[in-house]
PDB file of C-alpha atoms in Angstrom:
ATOM      1  CA  UNK A 186      -7.679 -10.326  -6.422  1.00 58.00           C
ATOM      2  CA  UNK A 187      -5.758 -11.190  -2.957  1.00 62.00           C
ATOM      3  CA  UNK A 188      -5.999 -14.502  -1.702  1.00 72.00           C
ATOM      4  CA  UNK A 189      -7.476 -14.695   1.783  1.00 83.00           C
ATOM      5  CA  UNK A 190      -5.100 -15.403   4.464  1.00 90.00           C
ATOM      6  CA  UNK A 191      -5.774 -18.042   7.485  1.00 93.00           C
ATOM      7  CA  UNK A 192      -4.166 -17.385  11.046  1.00 94.00           C
ATOM      8  CA  UNK A 193      -4.562 -19.815  13.911  1.00 93.00           C
ATOM      9  CA  UNK A 194      -5.266 -17.930  16.898  1.00 92.00           C
ATOM     10  CA  UNK A 195      -5.303 -18.127  20.950  1.00 90.00           C
ATOM     11  CA  UNK A 196      -7.160 -16.491  23.350  1.00 89.00           C
ATOM     12  CA  UNK A 197      -5.103 -14.319  25.771  1.00 83.00           C
ATOM     13  CA  UNK A 198      -6.301 -14.670  29.446  1.00 76.00           C
ATOM     14  CA  UNK A 199      -3.873 -11.895  30.262  1.00 71.00           C
ATOM     15  CA  UNK A 200      -3.169  -8.719  29.001  1.00 72.00           C
ATOM     16  CA  UNK A 201      -0.594  -6.047  29.917  1.00 73.00           C
ATOM     17  CA  UNK A 202       3.157  -5.195  29.086  1.00 77.00           C
ATOM     18  CA  UNK A 203       4.143  -8.331  31.498  1.00 76.00           C
ATOM     19  CA  UNK A 204       1.809 -10.924  29.755  1.00 80.00           C
ATOM     20  CA  UNK A 205       2.644  -9.737  26.278  1.00 82.00           C
ATOM     21  CA  UNK A 206       6.135  -9.705  26.896  1.00 82.00           C
ATOM     22  CA  UNK A 207       6.150 -13.997  28.284  1.00 85.00           C
ATOM     23  CA  UNK A 208       4.346 -14.708  25.408  1.00 87.00           C
ATOM     24  CA  UNK A 209       6.776 -13.488  22.900  1.00 87.00           C
ATOM     25  CA  UNK A 210       9.497 -15.013  24.448  1.00 88.00           C
ATOM     26  CA  UNK A 211       7.353 -17.935  23.607  1.00 91.00           C
ATOM     27  CA  UNK A 212       6.986 -17.055  20.073  1.00 91.00           C
ATOM     28  CA  UNK A 213       3.817 -15.559  20.260  1.00 92.00           C
ATOM     29  CA  UNK A 214       2.906 -12.602  19.226  1.00 94.00           C
ATOM     30  CA  UNK A 215      -0.304 -10.652  21.136  1.00 93.00           C
ATOM     31  CA  UNK A 216      -2.764  -9.104  18.926  1.00 93.00           C
ATOM     32  CA  UNK A 217      -6.746  -7.444  19.265  1.00 94.00           C
ATOM     33  CA  UNK A 218      -9.863  -7.892  17.028  1.00 95.00           C
ATOM     34  CA  UNK A 219     -12.326  -5.009  17.141  1.00 93.00           C
ATOM     35  CA  UNK A 220     -14.632  -3.531  15.236  1.00 90.00           C
ATOM     36  CA  UNK A 221     -18.658  -4.273  14.306  1.00 86.00           C
ATOM     37  CA  UNK A 222     -19.760  -2.828  17.861  1.00 87.00           C
ATOM     38  CA  UNK A 223     -18.542  -5.766  19.351  1.00 88.00           C
ATOM     39  CA  UNK A 224     -16.154  -6.456  22.138  1.00 89.00           C
ATOM     40  CA  UNK A 225     -12.688  -6.278  21.192  1.00 90.00           C
ATOM     41  CA  UNK A 226     -10.874  -9.903  21.219  1.00 91.00           C
ATOM     42  CA  UNK A 227      -7.099 -10.336  22.879  1.00 91.00           C
ATOM     43  CA  UNK A 228      -5.700 -13.123  21.256  1.00 92.00           C
ATOM     44  CA  UNK A 229      -2.331 -14.247  20.140  1.00 92.00           C
ATOM     45  CA  UNK A 230      -0.719 -15.507  17.276  1.00 93.00           C
ATOM     46  CA  UNK A 231       2.264 -17.898  16.153  1.00 95.00           C
ATOM     47  CA  UNK A 232       5.100 -15.910  15.180  1.00 94.00           C
ATOM     48  CA  UNK A 233       6.869 -17.754  12.448  1.00 95.00           C
ATOM     49  CA  UNK A 234       3.016 -17.963  10.734  1.00 95.00           C
ATOM     50  CA  UNK A 235       2.625 -14.278  11.135  1.00 95.00           C
ATOM     51  CA  UNK A 236       5.862 -13.697   9.277  1.00 95.00           C
ATOM     52  CA  UNK A 237       5.001 -15.820   6.782  1.00 95.00           C
ATOM     53  CA  UNK A 238       1.653 -14.162   5.979  1.00 94.00           C
ATOM     54  CA  UNK A 239       3.324 -10.916   5.937  1.00 93.00           C
ATOM     55  CA  UNK A 240       6.129 -12.066   3.762  1.00 92.00           C
ATOM     56  CA  UNK A 241       3.619 -12.280   1.112  1.00 86.00           C
ATOM     57  CA  UNK A 242       3.352  -8.748   0.274  1.00 83.00           C
ATOM     58  CA  UNK A 243      -0.089  -7.948   0.464  1.00 84.00           C
ATOM     59  CA  UNK A 244      -0.863  -8.576   4.673  1.00 90.00           C
ATOM     60  CA  UNK A 245      -1.984  -5.348   4.753  1.00 87.00           C
ATOM     61  CA  UNK A 246      -4.649  -5.481   1.562  1.00 84.00           C
ATOM     62  CA  UNK A 247      -5.939  -9.419   2.186  1.00 86.00           C
ATOM     63  CA  UNK A 248      -9.030 -10.462   3.983  1.00 89.00           C
ATOM     64  CA  UNK A 249      -7.346 -12.261   7.241  1.00 92.00           C
ATOM     65  CA  UNK A 250      -9.239 -15.038   8.893  1.00 93.00           C
ATOM     66  CA  UNK A 251      -8.101 -14.885  12.291  1.00 93.00           C
ATOM     67  CA  UNK A 252      -9.816 -16.990  15.037  1.00 83.00           C
ATOM     68  CA  UNK A 253     -12.778 -17.742  12.935  1.00 85.00           C
ATOM     69  CA  UNK A 254     -13.583 -14.121  11.931  1.00 89.00           C
ATOM     70  CA  UNK A 255     -13.165 -12.250   8.839  1.00 91.00           C
ATOM     71  CA  UNK A 256     -10.584  -9.442   9.700  1.00 92.00           C
ATOM     72  CA  UNK A 257      -8.615  -7.215   7.554  1.00 91.00           C
ATOM     73  CA  UNK A 258      -5.348  -5.890   9.323  1.00 92.00           C
ATOM     74  CA  UNK A 259      -5.172  -2.585  10.449  1.00 91.00           C
ATOM     75  CA  UNK A 260      -1.563  -2.195  12.290  1.00 93.00           C
ATOM     76  CA  UNK A 261       1.319  -4.233  12.671  1.00 95.00           C
ATOM     77  CA  UNK A 262       4.219  -2.662  15.104  1.00 95.00           C
ATOM     78  CA  UNK A 263       7.742  -3.961  15.190  1.00 95.00           C
ATOM     79  CA  UNK A 264      10.628  -3.890  17.716  1.00 92.00           C
ATOM     80  CA  UNK A 265      13.338  -0.870  16.574  1.00 93.00           C
ATOM     81  CA  UNK A 266      15.804  -3.156  16.731  1.00 93.00           C
ATOM     82  CA  UNK A 267      15.293  -6.946  15.790  1.00 91.00           C
ATOM     83  CA  UNK A 268      12.350  -5.819  13.460  1.00 92.00           C
ATOM     84  CA  UNK A 269       9.934  -8.774  14.874  1.00 92.00           C
ATOM     85  CA  UNK A 270       6.381  -8.396  15.265  1.00 94.00           C
ATOM     86  CA  UNK A 271       5.308  -7.161  18.107  1.00 93.00           C
ATOM     87  CA  UNK A 272       1.895  -6.224  17.955  1.00 94.00           C
ATOM     88  CA  UNK A 273      -0.979  -6.727  15.238  1.00 95.00           C
ATOM     89  CA  UNK A 274      -4.487  -5.147  15.455  1.00 95.00           C
ATOM     90  CA  UNK A 275      -7.082  -6.786  13.260  1.00 95.00           C
ATOM     91  CA  UNK A 276     -10.569  -4.849  12.418  1.00 93.00           C
ATOM     92  CA  UNK A 277     -13.716  -7.404  11.778  1.00 92.00           C
ATOM     93  CA  UNK A 278     -15.416  -7.128   8.510  1.00 89.00           C
ATOM     94  CA  UNK A 279     -18.551  -8.420   7.223  1.00 85.00           C
ATOM     95  CA  UNK A 280     -18.207 -10.657   4.271  1.00 74.00           C
ATOM     96  CA  UNK A 281     -20.221  -7.871   2.139  1.00 78.00           C
ATOM     97  CA  UNK A 282     -18.238  -5.085   3.768  1.00 84.00           C
ATOM     98  CA  UNK A 283     -17.053  -2.174   1.701  1.00 87.00           C
ATOM     99  CA  UNK A 284     -13.651  -1.165   2.609  1.00 87.00           C
ATOM    100  CA  UNK A 285     -11.142   1.060   2.157  1.00 88.00           C
ATOM    101  CA  UNK A 286      -7.190  -0.520   1.462  1.00 88.00           C
ATOM    102  CA  UNK A 287      -4.392   0.895  -0.198  1.00 89.00           C
ATOM    103  CA  UNK A 288      -3.138  -1.228  -3.220  1.00 90.00           C
ATOM    104  CA  UNK A 289       0.005  -1.130  -4.507  1.00 91.00           C
ATOM    105  CA  UNK A 290       0.729   0.517  -8.624  1.00 95.00           C
ATOM    106  CA  UNK A 291       3.268  -1.340 -10.651  1.00 95.00           C
ATOM    107  CA  UNK A 292       3.634  -0.012 -14.197  1.00 96.00           C
ATOM    108  CA  UNK A 293       3.389  -1.490 -17.779  1.00 96.00           C
ATOM    109  CA  UNK A 294       4.409  -0.890 -20.729  1.00 96.00           C
ATOM    110  CA  UNK A 295       7.568   1.080 -20.560  1.00 94.00           C
ATOM    111  CA  UNK A 296       8.510  -0.483 -24.235  1.00 95.00           C
ATOM    112  CA  UNK A 297       5.711   1.431 -25.789  1.00 95.00           C
ATOM    113  CA  UNK A 298       6.517   4.855 -23.627  1.00 95.00           C
ATOM    114  CA  UNK A 299       8.265   7.729 -26.632  1.00 94.00           C
ATOM    115  CA  UNK A 300       9.359   9.195 -23.091  1.00 93.00           C
ATOM    116  CA  UNK A 301      11.306   6.490 -22.021  1.00 94.00           C
ATOM    117  CA  UNK A 302      12.730   5.629 -24.765  1.00 93.00           C
ATOM    118  CA  UNK A 303      14.335   9.049 -25.105  1.00 90.00           C
ATOM    119  CA  UNK A 304      15.638   8.901 -21.890  1.00 91.00           C
ATOM    120  CA  UNK A 305      12.981   9.998 -19.955  1.00 93.00           C
ATOM    121  CA  UNK A 306      12.115   8.987 -16.050  1.00 93.00           C
ATOM    122  CA  UNK A 307       9.016   8.086 -14.959  1.00 94.00           C
ATOM    123  CA  UNK A 308       8.025  10.174 -11.163  1.00 94.00           C
ATOM    124  CA  UNK A 309       6.161   8.166  -9.430  1.00 95.00           C
ATOM    125  CA  UNK A 310       3.741  10.177  -7.031  1.00 95.00           C
ATOM    126  CA  UNK A 311       1.525   7.695  -5.853  1.00 95.00           C
ATOM    127  CA  UNK A 312       2.749   4.216  -4.794  1.00 95.00           C
ATOM    128  CA  UNK A 313      -0.316   3.010  -3.483  1.00 93.00           C
ATOM    129  CA  UNK A 314      -4.077   3.917  -4.420  1.00 95.00           C
ATOM    130  CA  UNK A 315      -6.460   4.499  -1.726  1.00 93.00           C
ATOM    131  CA  UNK A 316      -9.217   2.646  -3.120  1.00 93.00           C
ATOM    132  CA  UNK A 317     -13.166   1.596  -2.053  1.00 93.00           C
ATOM    133  CA  UNK A 318     -13.570  -1.475  -3.092  1.00 90.00           C
ATOM    134  CA  UNK A 319     -15.790  -4.681  -2.068  1.00 87.00           C
ATOM    135  CA  UNK A 320     -14.158  -6.545   0.957  1.00 82.00           C
ATOM    136  CA  UNK A 321     -14.171  -9.880  -0.835  1.00 77.00           C
ATOM    137  CA  UNK A 322     -12.574  -8.652  -4.011  1.00 81.00           C
ATOM    138  CA  UNK A 323      -9.873  -6.700  -2.711  1.00 86.00           C
ATOM    139  CA  UNK A 324      -6.905  -6.399  -6.029  1.00 87.00           C
ATOM    140  CA  UNK A 325      -3.336  -7.411  -5.467  1.00 86.00           C
ATOM    141  CA  UNK A 326      -2.112  -4.542  -7.378  1.00 90.00           C
ATOM    142  CA  UNK A 327      -3.195  -1.884  -9.813  1.00 94.00           C
ATOM    143  CA  UNK A 328      -1.467  -1.811 -13.147  1.00 95.00           C
ATOM    144  CA  UNK A 329      -1.153   1.143 -14.949  1.00 96.00           C
ATOM    145  CA  UNK A 330       0.055   1.617 -18.585  1.00 95.00           C
ATOM    146  CA  UNK A 331       2.849   4.198 -19.479  1.00 96.00           C
ATOM    147  CA  UNK A 332       2.133   3.665 -23.270  1.00 95.00           C
ATOM    148  CA  UNK A 333       2.341   6.459 -25.199  1.00 95.00           C
ATOM    149  CA  UNK A 334       3.223   8.471 -22.416  1.00 96.00           C
ATOM    150  CA  UNK A 335       5.827  11.116 -23.701  1.00 94.00           C
ATOM    151  CA  UNK A 336       8.139  13.753 -21.693  1.00 93.00           C
ATOM    152  CA  UNK A 337       6.009  16.589 -19.761  1.00 93.00           C
ATOM    153  CA  UNK A 338       3.010  13.641 -19.637  1.00 95.00           C
ATOM    154  CA  UNK A 339       1.042  13.177 -16.337  1.00 96.00           C
ATOM    155  CA  UNK A 340      -1.227  10.565 -15.683  1.00 96.00           C
ATOM    156  CA  UNK A 341      -4.189  11.169 -13.497  1.00 97.00           C
ATOM    157  CA  UNK A 342      -6.243   8.832 -11.660  1.00 96.00           C
ATOM    158  CA  UNK A 343      -9.032   9.291 -14.166  1.00 95.00           C
ATOM    159  CA  UNK A 344      -6.638   7.440 -16.761  1.00 94.00           C
ATOM    160  CA  UNK A 345      -6.057   4.210 -14.859  1.00 95.00           C
ATOM    161  CA  UNK A 346      -8.095   1.420 -15.229  1.00 93.00           C
ATOM    162  CA  UNK A 347      -9.858   0.166 -11.523  1.00 93.00           C
ATOM    163  CA  UNK A 348     -11.555  -3.197 -11.008  1.00 88.00           C
ATOM    164  CA  UNK A 349     -15.020  -3.144 -11.466  1.00 86.00           C
ATOM    165  CA  UNK A 350     -16.762  -2.150  -8.330  1.00 86.00           C
ATOM    166  CA  UNK A 351     -13.392  -0.073  -7.290  1.00 92.00           C
ATOM    167  CA  UNK A 352     -13.776   3.783  -6.817  1.00 94.00           C
ATOM    168  CA  UNK A 353     -10.904   6.131  -5.326  1.00 95.00           C
ATOM    169  CA  UNK A 354     -11.069   6.712  -1.819  1.00 94.00           C
ATOM    170  CA  UNK A 355     -10.333  10.607  -2.725  1.00 94.00           C
ATOM    171  CA  UNK A 356     -13.416  11.789  -4.987  1.00 92.00           C
ATOM    172  CA  UNK A 357     -13.294  15.536  -5.112  1.00 92.00           C
ATOM    173  CA  UNK A 358     -10.450  15.776  -7.750  1.00 94.00           C
ATOM    174  CA  UNK A 359      -8.216  14.532 -10.732  1.00 95.00           C
ATOM    175  CA  UNK A 360      -5.243  13.355  -8.560  1.00 96.00           C
ATOM    176  CA  UNK A 361      -1.967  12.470 -10.241  1.00 96.00           C
ATOM    177  CA  UNK A 362      -0.494   9.369 -10.312  1.00 96.00           C
ATOM    178  CA  UNK A 363       3.104   9.773 -12.134  1.00 96.00           C
ATOM    179  CA  UNK A 364       4.380  12.201 -14.004  1.00 95.00           C
ATOM    180  CA  UNK A 365       6.914  11.568 -17.193  1.00 95.00           C
ATOM    181  CA  UNK A 366       9.789  13.968 -16.907  1.00 93.00           C
ATOM    182  CA  UNK A 367      13.413  14.604 -18.442  1.00 90.00           C
ATOM    183  CA  UNK A 368      16.250  13.330 -16.634  1.00 81.00           C
ATOM    184  CA  UNK A 369      18.480  15.993 -15.143  1.00 71.00           C
ATOM    185  CA  UNK A 370      21.234  16.139 -17.947  1.00 48.00           C
ATOM    186  CA  UNK A 371      18.399  17.084 -20.265  1.00 49.00           C
ATOM    187  CA  UNK A 372      16.625  19.512 -18.511  1.00 51.00           C
ATOM    188  CA  UNK A 373      20.263  21.335 -17.545  1.00 51.00           C
ATOM    189  CA  UNK A 374      21.152  21.196 -21.119  1.00 46.00           C
ATOM    190  CA  UNK A 375      17.845  22.742 -22.274  1.00 47.00           C
ATOM    191  CA  UNK A 376      18.357  25.404 -19.422  1.00 46.00           C
ATOM    192  CA  UNK A 377      21.704  26.543 -20.909  1.00 45.00           C
ATOM    193  CA  UNK A 378      19.956  26.778 -24.628  1.00 47.00           C
ATOM    194  CA  UNK A 379      17.179  28.794 -23.155  1.00 49.00           C
ATOM    195  CA  UNK A 380      20.121  30.923 -21.648  1.00 47.00           C
ATOM    196  CA  UNK A 381      22.722  31.581 -24.987  1.00 51.00           C
ATOM    197  CA  UNK A 382      19.311  32.450 -26.883  1.00 48.00           C
ATOM    198  CA  UNK A 383      18.072  34.748 -24.309  1.00 49.00           C
ATOM    199  CA  UNK A 384      22.003  36.014 -24.459  1.00 47.00           C
ATOM    200  CA  UNK A 385      21.706  36.351 -28.138  1.00 47.00           C
ATOM    201  CA  UNK A 386      18.662  37.885 -28.132  1.00 49.00           C
ATOM    202  CA  UNK A 387      19.754  40.723 -25.724  1.00 50.00           C
ATOM    203  CA  UNK A 388      22.862  41.473 -27.604  1.00 48.00           C
ATOM    204  CA  UNK A 389      20.873  41.688 -31.119  1.00 49.00           C
ATOM    205  CA  UNK A 390      18.719  44.165 -29.007  1.00 48.00           C
ATOM    206  CA  UNK A 391      21.466  46.218 -27.832  1.00 47.00           C
ATOM    207  CA  UNK A 392      23.292  46.737 -31.670  1.00 47.00           C
TER     208      UNK A 392
END
């Protein structure tokens, strides 16, 4: 489960581009908290604290306490040149809320995959899974086992063990998470073999 992140914030007295630029020069990042049918709150955060939180790797799928309010980060804007954060949108959530989050996927048991042992390649279709989960129990990552998988096999969401209470946001199909494919060298050799077989068969029929 992702740890709760806490960020100190101060209320913004002024809004607009000029005020935002002034805050950034002071090492602050403008932000807004919205949702739950309440008025949006214009705030600003310490840039160093925000960058530290972003570096955890799970900022976008963690509960974040901001200015005493329980939130999820919905969007972080970055400067196109310096890559410094320039604005953050937070969404208020209740303690018992159900939320949709993107959770990173990690693959395990590679040494137990016959396909990988023979040189196959794991083709990851979804690096993240959109899950509907309890806001108090957001997983940091989802582990997908490739044990027993051979070249040509497909891993569907129905094969993935999800945390208790978590369900896929996509409910209308058993979508693909990853496939195990032959390396290009093997594929080209296979195509050449097929071509030779076809030519031999053609020659035999002409004879």
